[in-house]
Amino acid sequence: MSKKLTSRAEGYSKWYNELVVKAGLAENSAVRGCMVIKPYGYAIWEKMQAELDRMFKETGHENAYFPLFVPKSLFEAEEKNAEGFAKECAIVTHYRLQNDPDKPGKLRVDPEAKLEEELIVRPTSEAIIWNTYRGWIQSYRDLPLLINQWANVVRWEMRTRLFLRTAEFLWQEGHTAHATKAEAIAEAKLMNNVYATFVENFMAIPVVQGVKTESERFAGADETFCIEALMQDGKALQAGTSHFLGQNFAKAFDVKFANKEGKQDYVWATSWGVSTRLMGALIMTHSDDHGLVLPPNLAPNQVVIIPIYKNEEQLNAITEVVNGIMKDLRAKNISVKFDNRDTFRPGAKFAQHELQGVPLRIAIGARDLENGTVELARRDTLTKEVVALDALIDKVEGLMTEIQDSLFKKALDFRNTHITEVDTFEEFKTILETKTGFVSAHWDGTNETEEKIKELTKATIRCIPLEMKAEEGVCVYSGNPSKSRVLFAKAY
Amino acid sequence: MSKKLTSRAEGYSKWYNELVVKAGLAENSAVRGCMVIKPYGYAIWEKMQAELDRMFKETGHENAYFPLFVPKSLFEAEEKNAEGFAKECAIVTHYRLQNDPDKPGKLRVDPEAKLEEELIVRPTSEAIIWNTYRGWIQSYRDLPLLINQWANVVRWEMRTRLFLRTAEFLWQEGHTAHATKAEAIAEAKLMNNVYATFVENFMAIPVVQGVKTESERFAGADETFCIEALMQDGKALQAGTSHFLGQNFAKAFDVKFANKEGKQDYVWATSWGVSTRLMGALIMTHSDDHGLVLPPNLAPNQVVIIPIYKNEEQLNAITEVVNGIMKDLRAKNISVKFDNRDTFRPGAKFAQHELQGVPLRIAIGARDLENGTVELARRDTLTKEVVALDALIDKVEGLMTEIQDSLFKKALDFRNTHITEVDTFEEFKTILETKTGFVSAHWDGTNETEEKIKELTKATIRCIPLEMKAEEGVCVYSGNPSKSRVLFAKAY
């Protein structure tokens, strides 16, 4: 809170990094690429978890927990998976430290305690889970198997950024098994839709649902559904993915079931996940130069109340009124914090809660008590008004919905004005260099063109939108025929 | 469900292992010593988590998340901690796999991708957390710092058993920082008391609160408080610990604060944890030869309803009545599952829910519909009765409390009749060989005697109970003077 935040115009990246740390969301740790998620950041993540968990259970899923480690041999089993993932991973090779004979007081790895087979710290759990499912699935009566896991995973990323790309991150990974291809595809679509609903309704971030091109697809998947969001700087962010895995893992791990006719068949699979990366999307969609802006659904405290007083007597009188307000707000399921710390002045408290994005701030002083009013400040619009005490609760309740909706609408307007249809490659390049955002363009469907465009512009195909209308055209790069537009963007 | 469970008399260990797997709680994985927590087991763990998390927050704690890895040098910083923990750990030495040039299709560790400093997979997080706290604590205004983390940890145990001792396990670890010694001791006691309240009221397991002897203390702690439970086979199980860490970690990681007078001082610390080991305590306290017995507070489904029908018409009529029952039970916050799977017969369903310890089972058939009754079966007593439909909801509601209380009372009676006061070493040995349980005996307070008794009897001092009355006596082994009795037992 000491120094002012760098503005977005001065440097978007710098603004982001400073905001994450100053708002108490996360910070870098002593371990390269691994973050510490601080209490305020974790409280927001917990709200996301609770709502997602509720939605998963409502759609019939159960939670379970699988091992952190994956033996190397299991990784090799699904070839495409191994190619896509196994390379940059944390690898456990030993299981004991010992006192270093050469350096008193120091420890070293015991060379005798070498594992027979190296263990990979899971970058994702398909391999260990499908190896387990083999024992769980014998007959159609065991299907569908609808399981989710909340876990930490590790990918040895070279360039890391808090929440957006970290070596260790928290996520959930759903892994389901089905008797038919159609059921598995329906599941993958359903969960992509659950993600879209959650991100739009709860996080107030508009997303495009689509499928990935082959080159952007999850290794080991036959089809990857995704939700793509647009950040304030015009770069896209993949906010969640849901994979139809075909029978790839079932074949790699020999998971068969007896159908109703008694015939053996490989099961069909999906997997789907969202991670603490969503925190990055949240920050970069709504926040401003004053700090974090939180949609009420995700705010650990939706309302903060700050007393302005000169003496104990005034504080006592204020506290009595505040207790009533808090009781009434809580009765309406609105979370509220009374910031009556005597170790900070009101100005410091205002600054802190603004930086931390508390949706509504109520200030109440001795004169307010006399007038039967409070000062109500809205974080998203930075507007203040004086509200009569007897109108306060209804006012706050109304604002909870209004702010949530307004944040979504603002983000949606931004997103919609940043989807540009282009038909020439010159235009394509110009948009990416000036306005940025999504570029909607025809593409000939080949990896080569996709790769070439990426090389020339750094833009990738974010997705082939599910709702994109069929439209004959020619590829913006090759001039070859195309059946529909796809969305390109530079991306996080 | 295929074969009958081994009885406890036949083999307590075998019974336990079979029960854990057959009831769908957990199973061994492809990774040595690591378990898979299956959906039913995880649902019970989630209930524990939810209640504990509520209790932690109610006592002012916030959640956060710290890295999975601890650099070797941080481990060495707190010497006693390093001695106690750092030896048997999973160690990450490399960060990349590559295609094995000698074995096509196989992967090997890339020898070039060796970490400069090895990373230990956390066996506990004091080191990484106190290294972080150094940046968070400057002044008395930053204290107390009351933080909890839900996480997985790894200890390379040689002999593992599902839930009781696994290489990876799930737990929570609280890590707090305080301005004064008295505050830190009060916190350590408070959290031990939170554990005792949770385990007794929620899990229906009676515990003794006490402190550990020096040799059983957590490495790096000045005092370890604990809760000790007694299993059906007469062996004790440490169910939770809460440590007063003095200034040991503050000194090792140089965490100082300016007090109100502006003077610099090291902060005082606590840490406390319970783990998935509690699942083992739950199973071994209440279950019987028919399978799991769950206290209603922890049961994922408190009531299961099974329809008995010969045709669709009967099922429809039953379903209509069941829908009403479920609505009424849920209105009273009682969780209920209608097991209307058409892929299993009623007998198989009865067996499954008995094995899985669902507290109450309601069976309802065509004749019940005519009579306006249901059959109500109680899992803990294995008793059945016919109940009129219009009395059912009240009956079930009453039984929820009655079963919870009855399970606690039964366990308490067993525990109390298995605490034996002895005054001679002959008696001491006889009790441990025959009746087992806790042995309450005088001890001279020396490590040597404690060690000798352990060597001769395999019994350890479980704790010095907080509520043990002062009583002059002589040590059961050495004959030296003693001021109070302590509790010995063989332990898990």
Coordinates of C-alpha atoms in Angstrom, one line a residue, chain B residues 45 52 56 123-126 147-151 153 155 169-176 187-188 191-192 194-196 198-199 218 224-227 237-245 270-278:
Chain B
W45 CA -12.9 -37.0 4.5
L52 CA -12.6 -28.7 10.8
F56 CA -10.6 -23.1 12.2
P123 CA 7.0 -33.8 4.7
T124 CA 5.6 -30.8 6.7
S125 CA 5.9 -27.1 5.8
E126 CA 7.5 -25.3 8.7
I147 CA -2.8 -19.5 8.9
N148 CA -3.9 -23.0 7.9
Q149 CA -3.1 -25.0 4.8
W150 CA -4.9 -28.0 3.4
A151 CA -2.3 -30.0 1.5
V153 CA 2.6 -34.3 2.2
R155 CA 7.1 -39.1 4.1
F169 CA -1.2 -38.4 2.8
L170 CA -3.7 -35.5 3.0
W171 CA -3.7 -33.2 6.0
Q172 CA -4.1 -29.7 7.3
E173 CA -1.3 -27.9 8.9
G174 CA -1.8 -24.7 10.9
H175 CA 1.2 -22.4 11.3
T176 CA 0.8 -19.4 13.6
E187 CA -2.9 -21.1 20.7
A188 CA -1.3 -24.5 20.8
M191 CA -6.1 -26.0 18.7
N192 CA -5.5 -29.2 20.6
V194 CA -10.5 -27.9 18.8
Y195 CA -9.2 -31.3 17.7
A196 CA -10.5 -33.0 20.8
F198 CA -14.0 -32.3 16.7
V199 CA -12.9 -35.9 17.3
F218 CA 7.8 -33.1 17.2
T224 CA 3.8 -31.1 21.8
F225 CA 0.2 -31.4 22.8
C226 CA -1.7 -34.3 21.5
I227 CA -5.0 -36.2 21.4
L237 CA -3.6 -44.0 18.0
Q238 CA -2.3 -40.5 18.0
A239 CA -5.2 -38.6 16.3
G240 CA -3.7 -35.1 16.2
T241 CA -0.9 -32.9 17.5
S242 CA -0.4 -29.3 18.3
H243 CA 3.1 -27.9 18.8
F244 CA 4.4 -24.9 20.7
L245 CA 7.5 -24.2 18.7
T270 CA 2.8 -22.9 16.8
S271 CA 2.0 -25.6 14.3
W272 CA -0.8 -28.2 14.4
G273 CA -2.2 -30.9 12.2
V274 CA -4.5 -33.7 11.6
S275 CA -4.5 -36.0 8.6
T276 CA -6.3 -38.8 6.7
R277 CA -5.0 -41.0 9.5
L278 CA -8.3 -39.9 11.2

